XYZ file of C-alpha atoms in Angstrom:
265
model
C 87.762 87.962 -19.645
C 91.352 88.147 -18.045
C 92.564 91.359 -17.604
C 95.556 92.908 -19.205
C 98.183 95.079 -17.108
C 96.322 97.179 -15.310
C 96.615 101.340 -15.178
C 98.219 102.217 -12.110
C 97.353 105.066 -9.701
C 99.558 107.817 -9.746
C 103.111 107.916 -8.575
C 103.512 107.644 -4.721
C 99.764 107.018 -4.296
C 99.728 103.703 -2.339
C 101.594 100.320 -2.672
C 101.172 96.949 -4.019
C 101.499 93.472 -2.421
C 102.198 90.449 -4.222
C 101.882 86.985 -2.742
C 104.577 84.643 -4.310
C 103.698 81.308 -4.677
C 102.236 80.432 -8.447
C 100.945 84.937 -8.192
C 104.562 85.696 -9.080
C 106.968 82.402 -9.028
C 105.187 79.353 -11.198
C 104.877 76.506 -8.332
C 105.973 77.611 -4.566
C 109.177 79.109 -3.639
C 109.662 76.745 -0.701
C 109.176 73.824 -3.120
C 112.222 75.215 -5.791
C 114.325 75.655 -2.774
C 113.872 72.018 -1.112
C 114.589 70.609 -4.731
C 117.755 72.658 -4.457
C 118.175 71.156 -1.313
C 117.996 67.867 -3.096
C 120.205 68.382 -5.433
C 122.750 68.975 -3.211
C 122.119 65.707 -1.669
C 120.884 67.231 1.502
C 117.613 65.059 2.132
C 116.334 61.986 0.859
C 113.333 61.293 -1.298
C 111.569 59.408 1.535
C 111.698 62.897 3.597
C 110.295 64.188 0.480
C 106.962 61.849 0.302
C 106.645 61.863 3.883
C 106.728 65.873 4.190
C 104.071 66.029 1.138
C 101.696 64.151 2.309
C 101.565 66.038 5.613
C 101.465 69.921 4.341
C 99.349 69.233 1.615
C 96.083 68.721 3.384
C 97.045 72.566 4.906
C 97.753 73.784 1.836
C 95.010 71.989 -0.961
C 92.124 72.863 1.770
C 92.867 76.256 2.939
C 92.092 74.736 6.309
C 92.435 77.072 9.154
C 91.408 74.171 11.711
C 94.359 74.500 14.625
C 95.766 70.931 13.845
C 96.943 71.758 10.893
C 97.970 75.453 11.672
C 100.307 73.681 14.655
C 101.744 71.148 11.570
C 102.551 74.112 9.176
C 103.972 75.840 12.887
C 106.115 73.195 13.406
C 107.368 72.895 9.722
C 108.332 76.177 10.001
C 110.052 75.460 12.968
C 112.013 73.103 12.366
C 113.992 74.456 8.838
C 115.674 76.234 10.529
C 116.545 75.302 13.886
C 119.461 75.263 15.306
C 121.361 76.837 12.325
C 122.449 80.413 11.358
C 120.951 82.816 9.924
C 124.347 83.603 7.379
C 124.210 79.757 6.327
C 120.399 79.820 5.643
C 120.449 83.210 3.045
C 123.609 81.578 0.969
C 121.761 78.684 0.495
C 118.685 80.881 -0.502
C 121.016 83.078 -2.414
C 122.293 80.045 -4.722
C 119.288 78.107 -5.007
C 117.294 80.720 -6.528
C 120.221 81.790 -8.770
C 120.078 78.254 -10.155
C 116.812 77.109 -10.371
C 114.141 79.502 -8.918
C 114.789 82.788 -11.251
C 113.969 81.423 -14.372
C 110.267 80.934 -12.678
C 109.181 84.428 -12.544
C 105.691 84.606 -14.170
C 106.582 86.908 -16.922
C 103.145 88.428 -16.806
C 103.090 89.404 -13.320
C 106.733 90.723 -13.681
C 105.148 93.134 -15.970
C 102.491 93.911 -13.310
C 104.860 94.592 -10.760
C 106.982 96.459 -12.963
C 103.719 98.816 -13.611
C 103.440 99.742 -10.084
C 107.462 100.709 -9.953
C 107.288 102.386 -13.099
C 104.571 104.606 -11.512
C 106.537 105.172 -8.497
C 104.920 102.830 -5.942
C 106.539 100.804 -3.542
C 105.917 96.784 -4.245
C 105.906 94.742 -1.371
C 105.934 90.750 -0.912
C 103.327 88.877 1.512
C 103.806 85.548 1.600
C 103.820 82.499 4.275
C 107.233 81.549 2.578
C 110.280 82.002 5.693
C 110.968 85.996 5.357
C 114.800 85.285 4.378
C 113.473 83.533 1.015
C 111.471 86.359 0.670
C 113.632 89.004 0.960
C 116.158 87.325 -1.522
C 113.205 86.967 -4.586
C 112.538 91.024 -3.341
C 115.995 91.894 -3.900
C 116.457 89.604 -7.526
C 113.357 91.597 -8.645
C 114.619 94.940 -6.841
C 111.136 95.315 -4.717
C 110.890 97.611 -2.153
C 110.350 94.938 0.599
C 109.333 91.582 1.699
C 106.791 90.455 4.264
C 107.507 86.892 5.423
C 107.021 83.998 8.335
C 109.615 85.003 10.750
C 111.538 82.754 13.107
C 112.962 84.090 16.336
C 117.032 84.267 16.198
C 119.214 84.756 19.101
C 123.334 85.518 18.816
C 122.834 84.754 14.766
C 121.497 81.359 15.573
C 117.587 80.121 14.499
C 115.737 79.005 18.420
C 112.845 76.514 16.610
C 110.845 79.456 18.080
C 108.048 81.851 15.409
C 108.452 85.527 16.102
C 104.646 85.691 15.718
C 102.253 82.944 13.476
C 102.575 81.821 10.433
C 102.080 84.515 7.235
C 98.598 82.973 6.250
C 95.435 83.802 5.261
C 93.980 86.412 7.961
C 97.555 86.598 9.108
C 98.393 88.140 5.906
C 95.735 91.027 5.830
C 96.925 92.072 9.769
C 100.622 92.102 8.886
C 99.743 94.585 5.587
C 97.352 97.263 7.431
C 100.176 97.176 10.165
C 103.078 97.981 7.411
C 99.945 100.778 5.956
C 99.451 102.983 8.978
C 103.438 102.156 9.321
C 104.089 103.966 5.911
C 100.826 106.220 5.717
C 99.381 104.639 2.936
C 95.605 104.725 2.114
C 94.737 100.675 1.282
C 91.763 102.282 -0.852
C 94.141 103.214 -3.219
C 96.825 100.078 -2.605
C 96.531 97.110 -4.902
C 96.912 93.100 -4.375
C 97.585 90.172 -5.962
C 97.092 86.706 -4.988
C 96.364 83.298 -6.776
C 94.175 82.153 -3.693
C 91.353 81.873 -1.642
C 93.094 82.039 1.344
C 94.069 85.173 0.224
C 90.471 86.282 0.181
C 91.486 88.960 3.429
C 94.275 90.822 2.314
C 92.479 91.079 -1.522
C 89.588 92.542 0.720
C 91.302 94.680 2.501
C 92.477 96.890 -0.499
C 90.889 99.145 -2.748
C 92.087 97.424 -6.413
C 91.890 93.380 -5.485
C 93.794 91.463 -8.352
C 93.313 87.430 -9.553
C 96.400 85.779 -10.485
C 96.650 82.339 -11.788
C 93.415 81.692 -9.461
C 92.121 78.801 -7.630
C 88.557 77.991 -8.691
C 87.179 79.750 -5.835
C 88.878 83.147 -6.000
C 88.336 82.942 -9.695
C 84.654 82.304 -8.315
C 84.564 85.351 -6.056
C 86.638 87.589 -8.388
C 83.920 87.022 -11.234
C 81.437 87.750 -8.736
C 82.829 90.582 -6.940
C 84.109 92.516 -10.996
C 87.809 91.812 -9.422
C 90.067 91.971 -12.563
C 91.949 88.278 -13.191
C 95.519 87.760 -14.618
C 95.755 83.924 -15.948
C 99.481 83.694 -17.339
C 99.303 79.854 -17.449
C 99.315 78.028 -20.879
C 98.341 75.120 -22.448
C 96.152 73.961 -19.123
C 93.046 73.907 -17.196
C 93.002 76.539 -14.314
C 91.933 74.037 -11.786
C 93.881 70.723 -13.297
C 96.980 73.690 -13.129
C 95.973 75.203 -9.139
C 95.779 71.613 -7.369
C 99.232 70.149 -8.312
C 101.115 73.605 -7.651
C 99.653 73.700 -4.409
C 100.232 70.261 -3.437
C 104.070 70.710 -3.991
C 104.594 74.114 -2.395
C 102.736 72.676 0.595
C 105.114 69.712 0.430
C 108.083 71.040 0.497
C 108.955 73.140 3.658
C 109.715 70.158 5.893
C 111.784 68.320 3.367
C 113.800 71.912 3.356
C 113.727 71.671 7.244
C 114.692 67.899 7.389
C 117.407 68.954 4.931
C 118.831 72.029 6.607
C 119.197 69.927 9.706
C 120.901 67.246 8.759
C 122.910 69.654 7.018
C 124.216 70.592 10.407
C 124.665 67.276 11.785
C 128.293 66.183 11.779
């Protein structure tokens, strides 16, 4: 049986980390932006279908094989080369204003809002570029964002990562890093997560959390007595997992495509 909000420890004991994409937004972040993006007539649907089709295999499968690793690398890459930084965060700024706030899972507001009520610092993991990130932490006033990073130099994005993407096992290094950063004890932190990717940061944490799962984590969670959070409606969980995922997997390129054309004269 899904779980309702859960107790949380007491004040100051731990943290909790949230992914994003359909755990606290409904769809993917990077999807809501590029149609943003698209509305502003800054790409065109072909860059749309072409960018889906490649990203979704990465995302749908979970598939760490390096191929598609280097694809998602180089999707990354290219939103935001050869732009700044300053342009990049007003167009996250506005886009989420206008069409990305309104998709807040109300349910897992009210989880996150537990953990700040009891005094714990809420922190987002998710592959999503860090400068998205840190805009949906500072909408929802979160203590801090954890995010794919791209190297900048002089204010200006190099095409370069600062490090890999934020995925899967990438996820679970980057949070016992921020841990022994802050002190925290994970066997007290909680985590949230809609997927199986997600399997080694839920692991690596005392109080693992379901959201909106994929049929395996909902699988493993079951198995494993891991409490599960489904705030969908009206739909199947797996008929509801498969087309979120295929659209935030589509979307980062068309963003990038967009964002450079955007700086073409």
């Amino acid at each position: 049986m899904p779980h309702d909000v859960p107790r949380p420890p007491a004040a100051g004991a731990g943290a909790a980390f949230f992914d994003v994409d359909n755990t606290l937004m409904r769809g993917a972040s990077i999807y809501h932006f590029a149609r943003g993006l698209a509305a502003r007539d800054l790409f065109t649907t072909r860059d749309l279908l072409r960018f889906a089709w490649g990203q979704t295999l990465f995302r749908v499968t979970g598939s760490e094989q390096p191929e598609h690793i280097d694809a998602a690398r180089e999707a990354a890459l290219a939103f935001v080369a050869g732009h700044g930084v300053a342009d990049l965060v007003d167009l996250c700024e506005e886009i989420y204003d206008d069409s990305m706030a309104d998709r807040i899972w109300e349910g897992t507001r009210r989880l996150v809002q537990h953990h700040l009520d009891a005094g714990q610092a809420v922190w987002l993991v998710t592959a999503t570029p860090v400068e998205l990130a840190q805009i949906i932490r500072k909408r929802l006033g979160l203590t801090g964002a954890l995010g794919t990073r791209a190297e900048t130099i002089d204010g200006v994005y190099t095409g370069r990562l600062n490090g890999d993407l934020l995925h899967g096992p990438a996820k679970a290094e980057a949070v016992d890093a921020l841990a022994r950063e802050k002190g925290w004890d994970l066997a007290v932190c909680s985590a949230y997560s809609d997927s199986s990717n997600d399997l080694p940061l839920l692991s690596l944490v005392g109080k693992p959390h379901a959201v909106n799962p994929d049929g395996d984590l909902r699988r493993y969670a079951r198995t494993h007595a891991w409490p599960v959070h489904d705030f969908r409606r009206h739909r199947q969980t797996l008929k509801a997992a498969i087309p979120v995922t295929l659209a935030g997997a589509a979307a980062g390129a068309v963003a990038i495509r967009a964002l450079r054309r955007r700086g073409t004269p």
